[in-house]
Short mmCIF file of C-alpha atoms in Angstrom, two decimals:
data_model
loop_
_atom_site.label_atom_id
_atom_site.label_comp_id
_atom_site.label_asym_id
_atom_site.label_seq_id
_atom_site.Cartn_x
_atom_site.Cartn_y
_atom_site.Cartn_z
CA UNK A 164 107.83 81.38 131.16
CA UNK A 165 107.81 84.48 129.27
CA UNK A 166 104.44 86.39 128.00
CA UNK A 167 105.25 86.40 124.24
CA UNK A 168 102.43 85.25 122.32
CA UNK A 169 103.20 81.62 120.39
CA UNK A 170 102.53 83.63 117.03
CA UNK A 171 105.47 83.33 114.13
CA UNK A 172 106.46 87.20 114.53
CA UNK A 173 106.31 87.41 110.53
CA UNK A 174 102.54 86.27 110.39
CA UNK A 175 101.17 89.37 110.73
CA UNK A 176 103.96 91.91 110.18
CA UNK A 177 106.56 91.57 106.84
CA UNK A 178 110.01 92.94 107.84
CA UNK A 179 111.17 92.78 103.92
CA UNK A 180 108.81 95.25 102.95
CA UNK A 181 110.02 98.52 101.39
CA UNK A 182 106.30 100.41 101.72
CA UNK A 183 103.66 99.87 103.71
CA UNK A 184 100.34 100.99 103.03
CA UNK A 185 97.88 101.46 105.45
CA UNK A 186 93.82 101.29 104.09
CA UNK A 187 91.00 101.41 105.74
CA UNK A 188 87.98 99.45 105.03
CA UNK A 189 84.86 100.93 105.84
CA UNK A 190 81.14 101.64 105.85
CA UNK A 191 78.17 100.78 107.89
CA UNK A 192 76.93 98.36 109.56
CA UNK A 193 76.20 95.24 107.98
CA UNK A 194 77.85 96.13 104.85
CA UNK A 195 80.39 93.36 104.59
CA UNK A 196 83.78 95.13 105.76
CA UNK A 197 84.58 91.55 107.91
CA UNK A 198 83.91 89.92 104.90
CA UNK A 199 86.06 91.61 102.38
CA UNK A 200 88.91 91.88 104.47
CA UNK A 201 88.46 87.80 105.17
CA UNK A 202 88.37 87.23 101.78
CA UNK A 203 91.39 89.61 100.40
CA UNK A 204 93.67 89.00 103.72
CA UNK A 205 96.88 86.29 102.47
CA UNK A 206 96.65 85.77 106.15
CA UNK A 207 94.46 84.58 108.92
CA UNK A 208 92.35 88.14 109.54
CA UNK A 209 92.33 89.36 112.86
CA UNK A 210 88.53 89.70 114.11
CA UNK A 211 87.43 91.54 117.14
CA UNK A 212 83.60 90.23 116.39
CA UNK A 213 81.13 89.14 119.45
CA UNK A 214 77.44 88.00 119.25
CA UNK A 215 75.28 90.40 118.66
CA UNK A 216 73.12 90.75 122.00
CA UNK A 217 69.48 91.93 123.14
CA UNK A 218 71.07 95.33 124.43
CA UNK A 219 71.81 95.98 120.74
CA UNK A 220 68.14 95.66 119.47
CA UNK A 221 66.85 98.70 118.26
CA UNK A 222 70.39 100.97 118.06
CA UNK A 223 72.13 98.22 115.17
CA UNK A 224 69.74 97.29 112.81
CA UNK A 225 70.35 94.35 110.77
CA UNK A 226 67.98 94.61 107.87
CA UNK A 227 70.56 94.34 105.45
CA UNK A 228 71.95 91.40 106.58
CA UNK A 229 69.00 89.65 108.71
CA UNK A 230 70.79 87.00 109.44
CA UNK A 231 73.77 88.66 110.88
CA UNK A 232 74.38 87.36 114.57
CA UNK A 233 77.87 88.60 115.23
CA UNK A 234 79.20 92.17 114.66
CA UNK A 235 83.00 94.14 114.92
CA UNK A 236 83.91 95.56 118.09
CA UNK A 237 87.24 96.90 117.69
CA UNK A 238 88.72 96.11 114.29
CA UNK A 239 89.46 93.75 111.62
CA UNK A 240 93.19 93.59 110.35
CA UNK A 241 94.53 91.86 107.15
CA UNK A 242 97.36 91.60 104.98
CA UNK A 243 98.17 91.76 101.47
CA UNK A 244 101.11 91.82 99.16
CA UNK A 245 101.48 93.26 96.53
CA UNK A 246 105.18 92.89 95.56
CA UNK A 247 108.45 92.71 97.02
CA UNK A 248 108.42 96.45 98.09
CA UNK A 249 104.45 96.96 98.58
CA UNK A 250 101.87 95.64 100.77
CA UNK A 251 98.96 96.89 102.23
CA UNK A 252 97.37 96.49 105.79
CA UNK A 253 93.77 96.14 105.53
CA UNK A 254 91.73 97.62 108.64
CA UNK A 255 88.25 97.53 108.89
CA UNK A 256 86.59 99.58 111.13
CA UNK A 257 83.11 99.06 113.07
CA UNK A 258 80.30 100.53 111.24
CA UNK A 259 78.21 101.42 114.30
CA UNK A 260 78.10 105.32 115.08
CA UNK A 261 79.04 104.78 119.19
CA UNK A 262 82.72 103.38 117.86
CA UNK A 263 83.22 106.93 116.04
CA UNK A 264 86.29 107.63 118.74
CA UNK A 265 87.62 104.01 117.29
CA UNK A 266 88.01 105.71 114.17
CA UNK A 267 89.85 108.54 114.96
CA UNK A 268 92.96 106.29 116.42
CA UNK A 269 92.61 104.01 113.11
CA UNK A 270 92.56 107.15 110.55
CA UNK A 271 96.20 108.01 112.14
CA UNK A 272 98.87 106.82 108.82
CA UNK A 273 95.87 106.02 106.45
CA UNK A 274 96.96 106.16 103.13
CA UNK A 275 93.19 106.05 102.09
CA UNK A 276 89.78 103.88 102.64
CA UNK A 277 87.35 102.05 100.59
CA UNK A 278 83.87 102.90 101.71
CA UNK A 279 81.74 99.91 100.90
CA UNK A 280 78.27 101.01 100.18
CA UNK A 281 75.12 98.68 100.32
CA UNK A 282 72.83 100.35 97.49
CA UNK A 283 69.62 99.94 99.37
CA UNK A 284 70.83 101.51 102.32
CA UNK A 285 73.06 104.68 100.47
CA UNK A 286 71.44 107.17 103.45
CA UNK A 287 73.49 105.17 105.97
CA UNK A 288 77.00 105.55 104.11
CA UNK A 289 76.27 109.05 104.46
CA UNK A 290 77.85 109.36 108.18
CA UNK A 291 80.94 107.10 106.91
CA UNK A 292 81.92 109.44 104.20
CA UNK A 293 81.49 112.34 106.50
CA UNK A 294 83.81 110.94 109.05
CA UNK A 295 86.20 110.08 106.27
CA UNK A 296 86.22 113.49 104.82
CA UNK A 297 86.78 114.86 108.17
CA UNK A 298 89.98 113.38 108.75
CA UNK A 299 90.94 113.76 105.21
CA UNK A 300 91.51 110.72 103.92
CA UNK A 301 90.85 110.02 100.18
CA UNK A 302 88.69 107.18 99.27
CA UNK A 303 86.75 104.71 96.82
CA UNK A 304 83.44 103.85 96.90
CA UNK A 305 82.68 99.89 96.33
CA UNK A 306 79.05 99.22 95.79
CA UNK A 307 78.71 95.96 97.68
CA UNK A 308 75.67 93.75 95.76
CA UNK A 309 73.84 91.39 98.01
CA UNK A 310 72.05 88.98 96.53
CA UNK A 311 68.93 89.45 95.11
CA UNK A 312 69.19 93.92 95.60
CA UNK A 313 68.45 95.96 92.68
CA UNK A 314 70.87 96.86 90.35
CA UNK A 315 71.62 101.01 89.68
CA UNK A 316 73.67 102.08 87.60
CA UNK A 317 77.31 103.38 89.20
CA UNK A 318 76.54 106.82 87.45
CA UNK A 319 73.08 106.70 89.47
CA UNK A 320 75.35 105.61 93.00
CA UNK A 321 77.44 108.63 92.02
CA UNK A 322 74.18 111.18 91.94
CA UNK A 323 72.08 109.52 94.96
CA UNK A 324 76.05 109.91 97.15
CA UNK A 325 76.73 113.31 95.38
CA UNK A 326 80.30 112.63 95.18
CA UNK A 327 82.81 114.26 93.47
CA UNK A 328 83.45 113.61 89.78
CA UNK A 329 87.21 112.10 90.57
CA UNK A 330 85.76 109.66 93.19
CA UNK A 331 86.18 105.90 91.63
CA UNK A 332 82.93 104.29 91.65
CA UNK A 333 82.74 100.40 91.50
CA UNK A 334 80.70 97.16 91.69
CA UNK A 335 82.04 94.72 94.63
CA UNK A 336 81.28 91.24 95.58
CA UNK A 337 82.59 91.07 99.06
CA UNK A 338 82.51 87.62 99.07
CA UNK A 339 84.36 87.35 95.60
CA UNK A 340 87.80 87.93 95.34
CA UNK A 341 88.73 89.23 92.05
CA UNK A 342 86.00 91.44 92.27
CA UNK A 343 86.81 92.63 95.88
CA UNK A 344 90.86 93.44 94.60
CA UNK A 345 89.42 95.15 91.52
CA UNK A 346 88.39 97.62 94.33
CA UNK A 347 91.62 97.84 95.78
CA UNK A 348 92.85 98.68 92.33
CA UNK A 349 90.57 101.59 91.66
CA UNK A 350 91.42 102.83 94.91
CA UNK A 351 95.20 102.58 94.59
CA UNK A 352 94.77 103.72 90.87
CA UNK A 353 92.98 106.55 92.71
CA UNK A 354 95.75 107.17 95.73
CA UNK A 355 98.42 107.53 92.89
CA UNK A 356 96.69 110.17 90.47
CA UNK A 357 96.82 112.20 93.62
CA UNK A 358 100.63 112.03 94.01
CA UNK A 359 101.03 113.26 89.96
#
């Protein structure tokens, strides 16, 4: 009996591909990261989620997602194709500041991230663009809207997150796929005026 794992060795890993892009998927926590990668992933995401105990009250608070019960531990992974030569690996980090040294090993190959905002919470993505600036990877901002939030204007986003004027700056529905790969378009859109 050997101790390979009963997994089709192409599920999560194409050996066709030409380029591989490596993107990070972040923000803070309770901001939907799980759920975008679920919904844009061609395959089963991997989750590293757990219940959310008592020795979390007070250090992760939920209050933009008050029903959330579970929450990311190590990662999230996804997949997505693109073409032929192209696909991207989707990893979603935790959003909770005590997994900062988690980020560090993910940043390592990052092409760039999309930093999913929630915009009643914009002083929390404040640490998350920090740390992505820090390790110098370019990014997108997706404005995740929840249900029933306010609506600002992007150009108001852009001013409250003082971000540079090149920075893409877009609406996301999480949950909704088009919407959730027109982010992924403004951010690749974004990667390649860099290389030009």
């Amino acid at each position: 009996m050997g101790s390979r794992l009963a997994l089709d060795d192409g599920v999560y890993l194409r050996n066709s591909v030409q380029t591989a892009a490596k993107i990070l998927v972040v923000g803070h926590f309770a901001v939907g990261k799980t759920t975008f990668i679920g919904t844009m992933s061609e395959i089963p995401p991997l989750r590293t989620e757990e219940i959310m105990t008592q020795a979390g009250q007070g250090i992760d608070d939920p209050k933009g997602a008050p029903d959330k019960t579970t929450t990311t531990v190590a990662m999230d992974f996804g997949r997505l194709t693109l073409s032929e030569k192209l696909v991207l690996y989707l990893f979603g980090t935790p959003g909770q500041q005590r997994f900062v040294q988690v980020w560090e090993d993910m940043t390592r190959g990052a092409l760039g991230a999309l930093v999913l905002v929630d915009p009643q919470r914009l002083d929390e993505s404040f640490p998350v663009m920090d740390l992505v600036e820090h390790y110098g990877i370019p990014y997108a901002i997706a404005v995740n809207r929840f249900d029933g939030t306010p609506t600002h204007s992007l150009d108001e986003i852009r001013e409250a997150l003082d971000l540079l004027p090149e920075t893409p700056v877009v609406n996301c529905d999480a949950r909704d796929q088009r919407s959730s790969a027109d982010s992924l378009i403004a951010l690749v859109r974004y990667l390649q005026s860099r290389l030009n």
